[in-house]
Coordinates of C-alpha atoms in Angstrom, one line a residue:
Chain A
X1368 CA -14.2 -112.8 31.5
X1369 CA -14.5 -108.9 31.5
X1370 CA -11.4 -106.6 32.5
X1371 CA -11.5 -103.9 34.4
X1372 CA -9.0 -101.0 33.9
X1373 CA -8.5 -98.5 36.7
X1374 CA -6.6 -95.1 36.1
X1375 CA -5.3 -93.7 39.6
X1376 CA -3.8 -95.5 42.1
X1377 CA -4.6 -93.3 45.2
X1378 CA -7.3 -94.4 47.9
X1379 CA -10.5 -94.3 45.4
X1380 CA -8.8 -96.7 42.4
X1381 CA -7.0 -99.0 45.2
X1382 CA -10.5 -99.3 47.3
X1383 CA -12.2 -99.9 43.9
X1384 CA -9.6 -102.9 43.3
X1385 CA -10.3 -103.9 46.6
X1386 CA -14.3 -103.9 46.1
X1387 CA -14.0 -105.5 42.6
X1388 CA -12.5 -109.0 44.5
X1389 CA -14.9 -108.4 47.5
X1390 CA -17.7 -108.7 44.9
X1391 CA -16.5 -111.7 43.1
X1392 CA -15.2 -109.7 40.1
X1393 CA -12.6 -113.0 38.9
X1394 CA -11.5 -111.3 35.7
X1395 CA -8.8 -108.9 35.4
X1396 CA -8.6 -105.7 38.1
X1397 CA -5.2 -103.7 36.5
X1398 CA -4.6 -100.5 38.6
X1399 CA -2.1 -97.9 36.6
X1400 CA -0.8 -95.1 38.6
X1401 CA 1.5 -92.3 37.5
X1402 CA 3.9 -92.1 40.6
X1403 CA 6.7 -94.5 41.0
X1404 CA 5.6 -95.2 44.7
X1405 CA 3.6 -98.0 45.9
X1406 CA 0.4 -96.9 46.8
X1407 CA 0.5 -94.5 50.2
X1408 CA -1.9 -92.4 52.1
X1409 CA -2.1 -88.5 51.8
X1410 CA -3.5 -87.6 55.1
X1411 CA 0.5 -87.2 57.2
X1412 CA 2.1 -85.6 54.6
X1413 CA 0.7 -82.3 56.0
X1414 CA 1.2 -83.2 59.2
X1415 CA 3.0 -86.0 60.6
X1416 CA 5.2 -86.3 57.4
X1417 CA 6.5 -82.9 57.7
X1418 CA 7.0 -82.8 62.1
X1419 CA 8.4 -86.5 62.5
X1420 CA 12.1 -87.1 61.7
X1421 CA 11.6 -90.3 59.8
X1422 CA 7.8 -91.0 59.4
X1423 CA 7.2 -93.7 57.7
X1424 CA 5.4 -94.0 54.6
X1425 CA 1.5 -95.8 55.1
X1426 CA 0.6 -97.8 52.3
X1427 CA -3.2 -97.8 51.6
X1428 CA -2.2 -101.8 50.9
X1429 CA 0.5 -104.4 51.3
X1430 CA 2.2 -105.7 48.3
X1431 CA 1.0 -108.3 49.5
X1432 CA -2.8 -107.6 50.2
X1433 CA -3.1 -106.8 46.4
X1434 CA -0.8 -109.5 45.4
X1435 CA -3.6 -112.4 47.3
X1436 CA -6.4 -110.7 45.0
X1437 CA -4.4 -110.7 41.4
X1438 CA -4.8 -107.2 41.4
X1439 CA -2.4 -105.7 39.2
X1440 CA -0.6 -102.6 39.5
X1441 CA 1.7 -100.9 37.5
X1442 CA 3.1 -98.5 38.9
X1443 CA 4.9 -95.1 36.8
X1444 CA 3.0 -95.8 34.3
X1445 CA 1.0 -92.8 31.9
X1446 CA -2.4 -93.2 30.3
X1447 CA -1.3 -91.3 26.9
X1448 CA -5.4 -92.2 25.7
X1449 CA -8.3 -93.5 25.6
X1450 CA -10.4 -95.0 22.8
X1451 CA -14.0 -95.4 23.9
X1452 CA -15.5 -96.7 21.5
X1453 CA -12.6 -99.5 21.0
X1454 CA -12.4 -100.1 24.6
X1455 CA -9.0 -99.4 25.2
X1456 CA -6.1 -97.8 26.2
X1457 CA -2.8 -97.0 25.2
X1458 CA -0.2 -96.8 28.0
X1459 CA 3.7 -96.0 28.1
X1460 CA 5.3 -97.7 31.2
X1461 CA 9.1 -97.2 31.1
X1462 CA 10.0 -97.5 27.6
X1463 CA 6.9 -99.6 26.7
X1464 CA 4.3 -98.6 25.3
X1465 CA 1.1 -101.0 25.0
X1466 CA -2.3 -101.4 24.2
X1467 CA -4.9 -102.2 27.0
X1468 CA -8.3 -103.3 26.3
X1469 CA -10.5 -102.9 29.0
X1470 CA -14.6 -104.2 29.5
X1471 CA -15.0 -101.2 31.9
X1472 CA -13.0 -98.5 32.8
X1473 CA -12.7 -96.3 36.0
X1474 CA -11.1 -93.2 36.3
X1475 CA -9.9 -92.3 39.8
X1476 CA -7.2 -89.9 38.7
X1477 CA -7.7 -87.4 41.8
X1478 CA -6.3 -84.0 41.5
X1479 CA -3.8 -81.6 41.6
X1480 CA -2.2 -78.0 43.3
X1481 CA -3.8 -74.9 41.8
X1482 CA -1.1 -73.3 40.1
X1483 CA -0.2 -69.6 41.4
X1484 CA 0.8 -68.0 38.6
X1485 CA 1.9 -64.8 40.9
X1486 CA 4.6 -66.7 42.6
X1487 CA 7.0 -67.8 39.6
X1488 CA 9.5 -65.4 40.6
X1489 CA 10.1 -66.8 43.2
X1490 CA 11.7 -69.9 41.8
X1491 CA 12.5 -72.7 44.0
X1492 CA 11.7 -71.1 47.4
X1493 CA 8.1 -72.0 46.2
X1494 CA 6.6 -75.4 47.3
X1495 CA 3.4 -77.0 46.6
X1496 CA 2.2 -80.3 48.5
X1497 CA 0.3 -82.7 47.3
X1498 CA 3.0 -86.1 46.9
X1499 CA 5.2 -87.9 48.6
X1500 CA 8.5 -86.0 47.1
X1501 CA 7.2 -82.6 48.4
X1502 CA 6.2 -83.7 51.4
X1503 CA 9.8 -85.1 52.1
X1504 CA 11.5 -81.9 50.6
X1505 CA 8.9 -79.4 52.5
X1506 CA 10.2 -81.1 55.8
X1507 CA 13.8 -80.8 55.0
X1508 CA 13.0 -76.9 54.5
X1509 CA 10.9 -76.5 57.1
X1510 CA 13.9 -77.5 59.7
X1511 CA 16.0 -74.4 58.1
X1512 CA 13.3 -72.4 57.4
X1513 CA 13.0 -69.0 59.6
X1514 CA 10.4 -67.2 57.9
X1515 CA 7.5 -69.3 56.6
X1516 CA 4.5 -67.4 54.2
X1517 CA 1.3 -70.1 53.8
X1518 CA -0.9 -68.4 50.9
X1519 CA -4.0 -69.8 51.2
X1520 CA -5.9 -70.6 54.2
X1521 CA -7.7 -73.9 53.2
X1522 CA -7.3 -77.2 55.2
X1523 CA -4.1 -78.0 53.6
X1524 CA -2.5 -74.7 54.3
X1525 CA -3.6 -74.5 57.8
X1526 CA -2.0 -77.8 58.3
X1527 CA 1.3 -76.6 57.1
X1528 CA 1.1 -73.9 59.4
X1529 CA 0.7 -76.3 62.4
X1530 CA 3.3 -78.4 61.3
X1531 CA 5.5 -75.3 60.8
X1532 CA 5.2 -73.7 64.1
X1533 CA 5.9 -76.7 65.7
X1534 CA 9.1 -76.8 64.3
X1535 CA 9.9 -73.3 65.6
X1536 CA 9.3 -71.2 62.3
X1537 CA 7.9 -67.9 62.1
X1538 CA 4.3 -68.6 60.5
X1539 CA 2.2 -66.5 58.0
X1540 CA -1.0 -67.1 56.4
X1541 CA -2.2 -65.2 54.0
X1542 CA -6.0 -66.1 53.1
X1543 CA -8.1 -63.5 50.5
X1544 CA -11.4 -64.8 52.1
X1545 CA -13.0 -63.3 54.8
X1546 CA -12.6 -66.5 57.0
X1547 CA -10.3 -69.6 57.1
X1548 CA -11.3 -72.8 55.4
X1549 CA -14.4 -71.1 54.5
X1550 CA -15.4 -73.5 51.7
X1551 CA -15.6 -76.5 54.1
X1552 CA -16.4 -75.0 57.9
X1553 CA -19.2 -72.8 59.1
X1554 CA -18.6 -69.4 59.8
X1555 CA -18.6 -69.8 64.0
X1556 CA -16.1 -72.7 63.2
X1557 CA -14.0 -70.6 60.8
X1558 CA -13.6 -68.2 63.8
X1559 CA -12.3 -70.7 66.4
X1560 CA -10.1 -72.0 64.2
X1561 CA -8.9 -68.4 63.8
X1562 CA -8.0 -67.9 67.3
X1563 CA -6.6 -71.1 67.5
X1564 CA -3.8 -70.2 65.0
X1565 CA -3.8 -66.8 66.6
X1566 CA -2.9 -68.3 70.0
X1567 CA -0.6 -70.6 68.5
X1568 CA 1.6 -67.8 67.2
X1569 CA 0.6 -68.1 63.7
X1570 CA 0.2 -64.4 61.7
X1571 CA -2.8 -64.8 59.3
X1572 CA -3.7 -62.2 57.3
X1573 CA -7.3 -62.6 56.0
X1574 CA -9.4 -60.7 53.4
X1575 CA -6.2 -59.5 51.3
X1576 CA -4.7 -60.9 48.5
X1577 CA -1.7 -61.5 47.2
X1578 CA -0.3 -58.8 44.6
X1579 CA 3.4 -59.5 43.7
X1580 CA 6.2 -61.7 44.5
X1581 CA 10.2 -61.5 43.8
X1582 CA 13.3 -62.7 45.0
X1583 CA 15.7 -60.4 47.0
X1584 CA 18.8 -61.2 47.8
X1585 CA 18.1 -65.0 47.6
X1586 CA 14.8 -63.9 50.2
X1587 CA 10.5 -63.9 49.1
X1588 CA 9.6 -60.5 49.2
X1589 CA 5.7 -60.7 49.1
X1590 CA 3.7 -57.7 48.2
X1591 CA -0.2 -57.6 49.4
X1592 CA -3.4 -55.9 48.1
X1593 CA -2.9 -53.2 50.8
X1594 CA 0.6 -52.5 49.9
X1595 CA 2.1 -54.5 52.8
X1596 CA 5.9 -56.7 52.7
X1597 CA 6.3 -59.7 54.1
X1598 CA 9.6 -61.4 53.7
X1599 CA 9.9 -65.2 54.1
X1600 CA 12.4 -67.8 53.1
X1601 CA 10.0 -70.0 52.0
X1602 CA 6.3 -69.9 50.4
X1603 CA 3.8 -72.3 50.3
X1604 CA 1.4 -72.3 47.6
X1605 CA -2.0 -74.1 49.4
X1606 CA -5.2 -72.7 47.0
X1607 CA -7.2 -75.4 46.7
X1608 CA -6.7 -78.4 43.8
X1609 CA -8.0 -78.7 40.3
X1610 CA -9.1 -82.0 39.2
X1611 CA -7.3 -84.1 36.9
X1612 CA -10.1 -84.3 34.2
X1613 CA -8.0 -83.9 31.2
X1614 CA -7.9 -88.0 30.0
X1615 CA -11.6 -87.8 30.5
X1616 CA -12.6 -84.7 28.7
X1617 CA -10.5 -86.0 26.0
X1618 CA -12.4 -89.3 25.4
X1619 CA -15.6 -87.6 25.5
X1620 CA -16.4 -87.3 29.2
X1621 CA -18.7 -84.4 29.9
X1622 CA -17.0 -82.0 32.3
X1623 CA -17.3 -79.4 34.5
X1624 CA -14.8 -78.9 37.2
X1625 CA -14.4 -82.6 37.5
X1626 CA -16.2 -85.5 35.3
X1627 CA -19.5 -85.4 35.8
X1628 CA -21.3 -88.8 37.2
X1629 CA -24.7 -90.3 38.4
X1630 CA -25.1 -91.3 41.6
X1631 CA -23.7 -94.6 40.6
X1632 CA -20.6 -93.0 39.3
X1633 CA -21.2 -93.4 35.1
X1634 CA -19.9 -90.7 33.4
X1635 CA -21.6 -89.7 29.9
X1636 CA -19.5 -92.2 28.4
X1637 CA -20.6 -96.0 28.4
X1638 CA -18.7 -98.1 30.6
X1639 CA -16.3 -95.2 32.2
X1640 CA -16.5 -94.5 35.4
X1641 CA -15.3 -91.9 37.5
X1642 CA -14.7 -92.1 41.6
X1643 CA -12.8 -89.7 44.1
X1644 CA -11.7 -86.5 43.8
X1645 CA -11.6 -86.1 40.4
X1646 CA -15.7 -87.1 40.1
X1647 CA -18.4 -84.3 40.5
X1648 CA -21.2 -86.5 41.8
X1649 CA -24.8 -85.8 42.4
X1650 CA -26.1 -86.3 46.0
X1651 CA -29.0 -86.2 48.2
X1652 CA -27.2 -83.3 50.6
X1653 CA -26.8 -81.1 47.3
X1654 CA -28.7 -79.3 44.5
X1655 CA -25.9 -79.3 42.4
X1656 CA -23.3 -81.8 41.7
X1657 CA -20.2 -81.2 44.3
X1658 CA -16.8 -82.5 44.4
X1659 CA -15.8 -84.0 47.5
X1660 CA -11.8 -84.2 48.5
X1661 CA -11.7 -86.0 51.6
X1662 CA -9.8 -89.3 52.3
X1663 CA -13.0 -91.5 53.3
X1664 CA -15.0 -90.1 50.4
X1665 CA -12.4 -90.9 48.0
X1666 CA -12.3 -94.7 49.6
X1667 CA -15.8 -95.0 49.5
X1668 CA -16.5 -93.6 46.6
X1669 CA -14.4 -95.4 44.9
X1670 CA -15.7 -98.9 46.1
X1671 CA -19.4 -97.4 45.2
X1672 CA -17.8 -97.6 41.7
X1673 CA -16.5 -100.9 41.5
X1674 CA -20.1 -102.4 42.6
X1675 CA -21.4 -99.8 40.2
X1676 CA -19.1 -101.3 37.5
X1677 CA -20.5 -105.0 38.3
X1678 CA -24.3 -103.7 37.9
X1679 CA -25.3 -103.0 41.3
X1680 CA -27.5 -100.3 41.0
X1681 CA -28.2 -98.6 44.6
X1682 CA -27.0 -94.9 44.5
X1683 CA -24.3 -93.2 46.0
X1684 CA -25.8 -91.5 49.7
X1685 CA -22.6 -91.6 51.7
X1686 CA -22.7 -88.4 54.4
X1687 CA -19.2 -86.4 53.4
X1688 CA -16.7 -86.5 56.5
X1689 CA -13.5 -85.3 56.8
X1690 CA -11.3 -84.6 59.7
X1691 CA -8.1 -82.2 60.3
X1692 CA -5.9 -81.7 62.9
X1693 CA -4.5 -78.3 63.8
X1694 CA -2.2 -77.2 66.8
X1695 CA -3.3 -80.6 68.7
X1696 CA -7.2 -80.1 68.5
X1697 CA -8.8 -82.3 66.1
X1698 CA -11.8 -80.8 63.9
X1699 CA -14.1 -83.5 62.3
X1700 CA -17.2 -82.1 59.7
X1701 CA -19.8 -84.5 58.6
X1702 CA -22.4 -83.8 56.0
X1703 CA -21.9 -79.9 54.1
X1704 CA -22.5 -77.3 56.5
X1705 CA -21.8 -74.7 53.5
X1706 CA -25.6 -75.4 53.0
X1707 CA -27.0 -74.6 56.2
X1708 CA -29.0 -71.4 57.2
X1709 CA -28.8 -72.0 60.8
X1710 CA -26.8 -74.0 63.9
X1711 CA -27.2 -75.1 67.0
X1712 CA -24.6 -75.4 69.6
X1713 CA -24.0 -78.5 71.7
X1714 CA -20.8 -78.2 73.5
X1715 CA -18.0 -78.9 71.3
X1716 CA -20.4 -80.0 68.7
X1717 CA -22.5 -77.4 66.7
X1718 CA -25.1 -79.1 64.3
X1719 CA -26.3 -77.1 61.1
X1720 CA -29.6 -77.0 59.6
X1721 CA -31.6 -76.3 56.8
X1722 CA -35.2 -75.3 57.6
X1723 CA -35.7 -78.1 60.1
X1724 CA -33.7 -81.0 58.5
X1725 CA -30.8 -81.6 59.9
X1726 CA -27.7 -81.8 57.4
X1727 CA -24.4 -81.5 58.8
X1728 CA -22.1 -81.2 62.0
X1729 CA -19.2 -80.3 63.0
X1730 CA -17.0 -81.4 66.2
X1731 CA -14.1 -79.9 68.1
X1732 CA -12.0 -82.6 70.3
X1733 CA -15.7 -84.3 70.2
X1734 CA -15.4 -87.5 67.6
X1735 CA -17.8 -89.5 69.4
X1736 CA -20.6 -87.2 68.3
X1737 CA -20.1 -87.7 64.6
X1738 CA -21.3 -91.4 63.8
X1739 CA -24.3 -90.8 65.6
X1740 CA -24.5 -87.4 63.9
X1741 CA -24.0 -88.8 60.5
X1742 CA -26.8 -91.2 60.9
X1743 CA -28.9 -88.5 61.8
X1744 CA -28.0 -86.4 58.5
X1745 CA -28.7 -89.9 56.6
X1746 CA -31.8 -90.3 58.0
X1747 CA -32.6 -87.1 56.9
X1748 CA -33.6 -86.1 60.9
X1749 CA -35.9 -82.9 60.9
X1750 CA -37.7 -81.8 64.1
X1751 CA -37.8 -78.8 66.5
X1752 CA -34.2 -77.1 67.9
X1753 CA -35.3 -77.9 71.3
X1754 CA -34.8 -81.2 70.5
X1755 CA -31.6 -81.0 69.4
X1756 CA -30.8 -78.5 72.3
X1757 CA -31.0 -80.4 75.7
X1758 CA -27.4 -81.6 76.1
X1759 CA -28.6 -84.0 78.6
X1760 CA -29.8 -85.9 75.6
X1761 CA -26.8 -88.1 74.2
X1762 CA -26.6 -87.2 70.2
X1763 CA -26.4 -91.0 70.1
X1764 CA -30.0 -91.8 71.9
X1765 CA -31.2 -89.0 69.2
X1766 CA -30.1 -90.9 66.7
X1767 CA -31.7 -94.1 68.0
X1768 CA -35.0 -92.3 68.4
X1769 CA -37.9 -92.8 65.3
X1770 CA -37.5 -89.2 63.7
X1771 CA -40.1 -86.8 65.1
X1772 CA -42.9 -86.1 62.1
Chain B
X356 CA 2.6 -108.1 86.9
X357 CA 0.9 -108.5 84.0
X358 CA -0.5 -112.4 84.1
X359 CA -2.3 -111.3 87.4
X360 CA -5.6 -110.1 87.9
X361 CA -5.9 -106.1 88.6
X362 CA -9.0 -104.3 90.0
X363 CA -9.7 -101.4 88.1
X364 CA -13.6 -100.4 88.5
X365 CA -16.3 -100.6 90.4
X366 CA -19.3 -102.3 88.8
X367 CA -21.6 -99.5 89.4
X368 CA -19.0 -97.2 88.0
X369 CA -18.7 -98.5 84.5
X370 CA -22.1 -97.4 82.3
X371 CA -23.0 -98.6 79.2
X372 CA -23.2 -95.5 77.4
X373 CA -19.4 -94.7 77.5
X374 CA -16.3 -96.5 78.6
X375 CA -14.8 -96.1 81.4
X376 CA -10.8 -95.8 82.2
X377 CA -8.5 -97.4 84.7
X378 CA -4.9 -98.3 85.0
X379 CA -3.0 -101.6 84.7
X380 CA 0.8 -101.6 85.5
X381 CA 0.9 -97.6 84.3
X382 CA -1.3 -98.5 81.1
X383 CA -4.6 -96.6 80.5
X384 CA -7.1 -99.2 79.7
X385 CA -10.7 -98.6 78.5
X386 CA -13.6 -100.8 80.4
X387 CA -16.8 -101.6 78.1
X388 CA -20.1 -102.6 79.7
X389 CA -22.4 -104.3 77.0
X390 CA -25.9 -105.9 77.7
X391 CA -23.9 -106.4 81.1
X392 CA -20.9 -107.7 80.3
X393 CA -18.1 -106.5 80.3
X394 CA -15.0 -106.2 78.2
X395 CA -11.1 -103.9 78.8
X396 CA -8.3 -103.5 75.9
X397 CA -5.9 -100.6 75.9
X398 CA -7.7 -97.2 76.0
X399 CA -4.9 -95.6 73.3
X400 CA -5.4 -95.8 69.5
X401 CA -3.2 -97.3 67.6
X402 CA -3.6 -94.7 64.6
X403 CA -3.0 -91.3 65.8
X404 CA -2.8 -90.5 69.7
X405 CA -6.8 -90.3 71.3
X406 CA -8.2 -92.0 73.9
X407 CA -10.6 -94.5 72.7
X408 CA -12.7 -93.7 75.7
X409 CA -13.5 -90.6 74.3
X410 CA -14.8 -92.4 71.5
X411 CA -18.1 -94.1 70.3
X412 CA -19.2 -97.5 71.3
X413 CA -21.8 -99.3 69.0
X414 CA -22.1 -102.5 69.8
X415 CA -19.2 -104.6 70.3
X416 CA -17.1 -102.0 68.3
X417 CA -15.2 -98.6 69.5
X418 CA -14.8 -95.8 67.2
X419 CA -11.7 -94.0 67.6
X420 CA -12.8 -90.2 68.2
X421 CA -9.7 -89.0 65.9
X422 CA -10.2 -90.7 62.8
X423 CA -13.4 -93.3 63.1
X424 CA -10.6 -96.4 62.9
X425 CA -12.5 -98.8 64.4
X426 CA -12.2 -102.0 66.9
X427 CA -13.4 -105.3 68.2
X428 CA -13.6 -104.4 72.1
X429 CA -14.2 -108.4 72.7
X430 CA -10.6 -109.2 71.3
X431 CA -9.3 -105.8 70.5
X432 CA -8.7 -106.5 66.7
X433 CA -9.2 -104.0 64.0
X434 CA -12.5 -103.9 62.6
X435 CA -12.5 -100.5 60.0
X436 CA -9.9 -98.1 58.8
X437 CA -7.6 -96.1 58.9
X438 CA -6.0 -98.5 61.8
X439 CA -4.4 -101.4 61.0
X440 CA -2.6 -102.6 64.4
X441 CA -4.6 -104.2 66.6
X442 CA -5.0 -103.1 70.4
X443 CA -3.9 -104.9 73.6
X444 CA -7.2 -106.8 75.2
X445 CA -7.7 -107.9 78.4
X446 CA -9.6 -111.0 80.3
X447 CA -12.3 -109.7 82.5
X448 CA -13.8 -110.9 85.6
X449 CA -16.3 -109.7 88.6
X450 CA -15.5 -110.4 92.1
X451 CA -17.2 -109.0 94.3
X452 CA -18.4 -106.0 91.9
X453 CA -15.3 -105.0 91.4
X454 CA -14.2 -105.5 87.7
X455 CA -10.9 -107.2 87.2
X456 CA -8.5 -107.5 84.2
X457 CA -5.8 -109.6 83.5
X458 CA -3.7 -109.3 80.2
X459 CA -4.4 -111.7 77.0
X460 CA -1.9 -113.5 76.0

């Protein structure tokens, strides 16, 4: 019977455990995850987690769920290596320290805070958020906080500031782009969301940088590229994550801002595997390889991995979605509209294209429009504007329709 | 009370490209028309606060508009993540083309 070893215990290793069983797998699925909590979700903890009083943790699965499969999981437990061509690892849980051989081995070992070098200084009054333990201890300061400075105005960071103003704190962004969120939104998007904050009271500085930070007086005092102070009582640090690639580079992996994998998630390594946010995939949507961090990504990703692992060879085509929620309006993207050269607005939903084909779309309050959109990307739809135009047309008929030649 | 029968729609009011709402004993409940018949559960997710009427019906199964969780609008169970609690469903009945509901037990 073959084992299967899977590093990470976030949404792409757990759904890869799962998918493993749904398959038939019947040898051993052993899930090892670093943190000493049972396996939780990451979507509240930037926004629920940090405006309810006692939110209460989501596991991604029961005890019991994993239990019913024989999936294993040990939880606080650190990969120290990896020996390839031995097939095995070595692991230290608690004061243990073992030897696990595996028949294939996925690594789902997501990623981590960019480190702001810039804000040392600054000591404790500096909070990153990625896990549980900083999401409890941003919402403890959040309810003292007066003076709150965001740097970085990404999904994560945006969603801090929502959270934050809710709680009645003074709010202040600080983004060096020219636009918010600008990796994942188009620019007509970026802009919305701009005066959304705006209106919401939220300060956000964009297109200047961050030059120095020190403590006074037990207080931030934040210097920016244009010489101007801002003084907060607390700083989060939101600038985007790098992927924890570091096992994998180590056993040979070829990386390059994550471990690189084929469209059925192999590395360059026989028999590792890499899903989630720590694997920079090829896909139909993109030239080049892209990393996706998004909750149903990592989920389905990782699953794509565990069939991969039993031999199924169909590649990996899922349309990227993600979804954030921001002063009560809820934004959902599907596909990459980074890559389009032009949209076309349809209410509260604005579809991007390049050339003709259709490849992304994004909704504002407007959910119902992104299955039907996502299909559409899938399909690879191309035709005329007009089409796409005539909002008597339900997107979902469209995306019934043969696609136009 | 709840183990009696409620109007809530006309039949002509309810189409079967998007739900319709109506109210049972101050609850918002969601009416589904499909290949004419026609089935009510609660019209609130159970995942994050949306009205599923706002959402996407395919087939027998409602996509939240929040998060995509997904559910069974013939018994209200869940049917795709994130949700994980199942919603309220309702019995359904014409009379008279009025649609009525009545709570499941």
């Amino acid at each position: 019977m073959t084992a299967m070893l899977i590093i990470g215990a976030g949404e792409a290793g757990i759904a890869a455990a799962g998918a493993l069983r749904e398959a038939g797998h019947v040898g051993r699925v052993l899930v090892v995850g670093e943190e000493p909590h049972h396996p939780y979700a990451r979507p509240p903890l930037s926004k629920a987690v940090l405006t309810e009083d006692a939110c209460p943790v989501e596991h991604i699965r029961s005890a019991e769920w994993l239990e019913e499969r024989g999936i294993e999981l040990w939880l606080g437990a650190c990969v120290e290596s990896v020996d390839a061509a031995a097939h095995s690892a070595e692991i230290v849980r608690g004061a243990e320290r073992c030897v696990v051989p595996y028949d294939k081995l996925l690594i789902a070992t997501g990623a981590a805070p960019r480190h702001l070098p810039s804000l040392d200084p600054l000591g404790g009054l500096v909070t990153y958020l990625r896990n549980w333990e900083e999401a409890i201890a941003l919402r403890s300061r959040l309810a003292r906080a007066q003076s709150v400075v965001i740097v970085g105005g990404g999904v994560i960071g945006l969603e801090v500031a929502s959270s934050a103003i809710k709680l009645g704190c003074t709010v202040t962004v600080i983004e060096p782009a020219p636009r918010l969120m600008a990796r994942a939104l188009a620019a007509g998007t970026s802009e919305m969301l701009l005066d959304l904050h705006r209106t919401a009271g939220v300060y956000v500085r964009l297109g200047v940088g961050l030059a120095s930070a020190k403590l006074v007086d037990g207080y931030a005092e934040l210097t920016l590229d244009d010489g101007d102070r801002i003084d907060a009582d607390l700083v989060v640090a939101a600038i985007g994550v790098v992927p924890n690639d570091l096992l994998a580079s180590r056993l040979g992996c070829a990386v390059d801002q994550g471990i690189l994998v084929d469209a059925n998630c192999a590395t360059s390594v026989a028999d590792v595997f890499a899903a989630g946010d720590v694997a920079r995939l090829v896909h139909p949507l993109a030239d080049e390889p892209i990393r996706v961090e998004a909750w149903q990504h990592a989920r389905r990703h990782g699953a794509h991995a565990a069939r991969a692992m039993l031999g199924d060879t169909s590649p990996y085509a899922e349309i990227p979605w993600f979804w954030t929620d921001q002063h009560g309006v809820n934004i959902q993207v599907a596909g990459l509209p980074g890559l389009a050269d032009s949209h076309v607005e349809r209410g509260a939903t604005t579809l991007h294209l390049q050339g003709d084909r259709l490849i992304a779309a994004t909704t504002i309050d407007n959910g119902r429009d992104i299955r039907p959109a996502t299909k559409m990307i899938a399909a690879g739809w191309s035709g005329p504007v007009a089409a796409l135009t005539d909002p008597s047309i339900p997107l979902a008929r469209l995306a019934q329709a043969p696609i136009p030649a | 009370m709840s183990d009696e029968w409620t109007p809530v729609a006309a039949t002509g009011d309810v189409s079967e490209d998007q739900p319709s709402v109506g109210n049972v004993d101050g609850a918002e409940i969601a009416i589904y028309k499909v290949d004419g018949d026609y089935f009510a559960t609660s019209n609130i997710c159970t995942h994050g606060l949306a009205r599923l009427s706002d959402g996407y019906l395919d087939g027998f199964l409602i996509e939240c508009p929040l998060h995509q969780g997904l559910f069974d609008i013939r018994n209200g169970k869940c049917a795709g993540d994130p949700v994980d609690v199942d919603l309220a469903s309702y019995d359904v009945r014409v009379v008279n083309d009025t649609v009525e509901v009545r709570l499941r037990a």
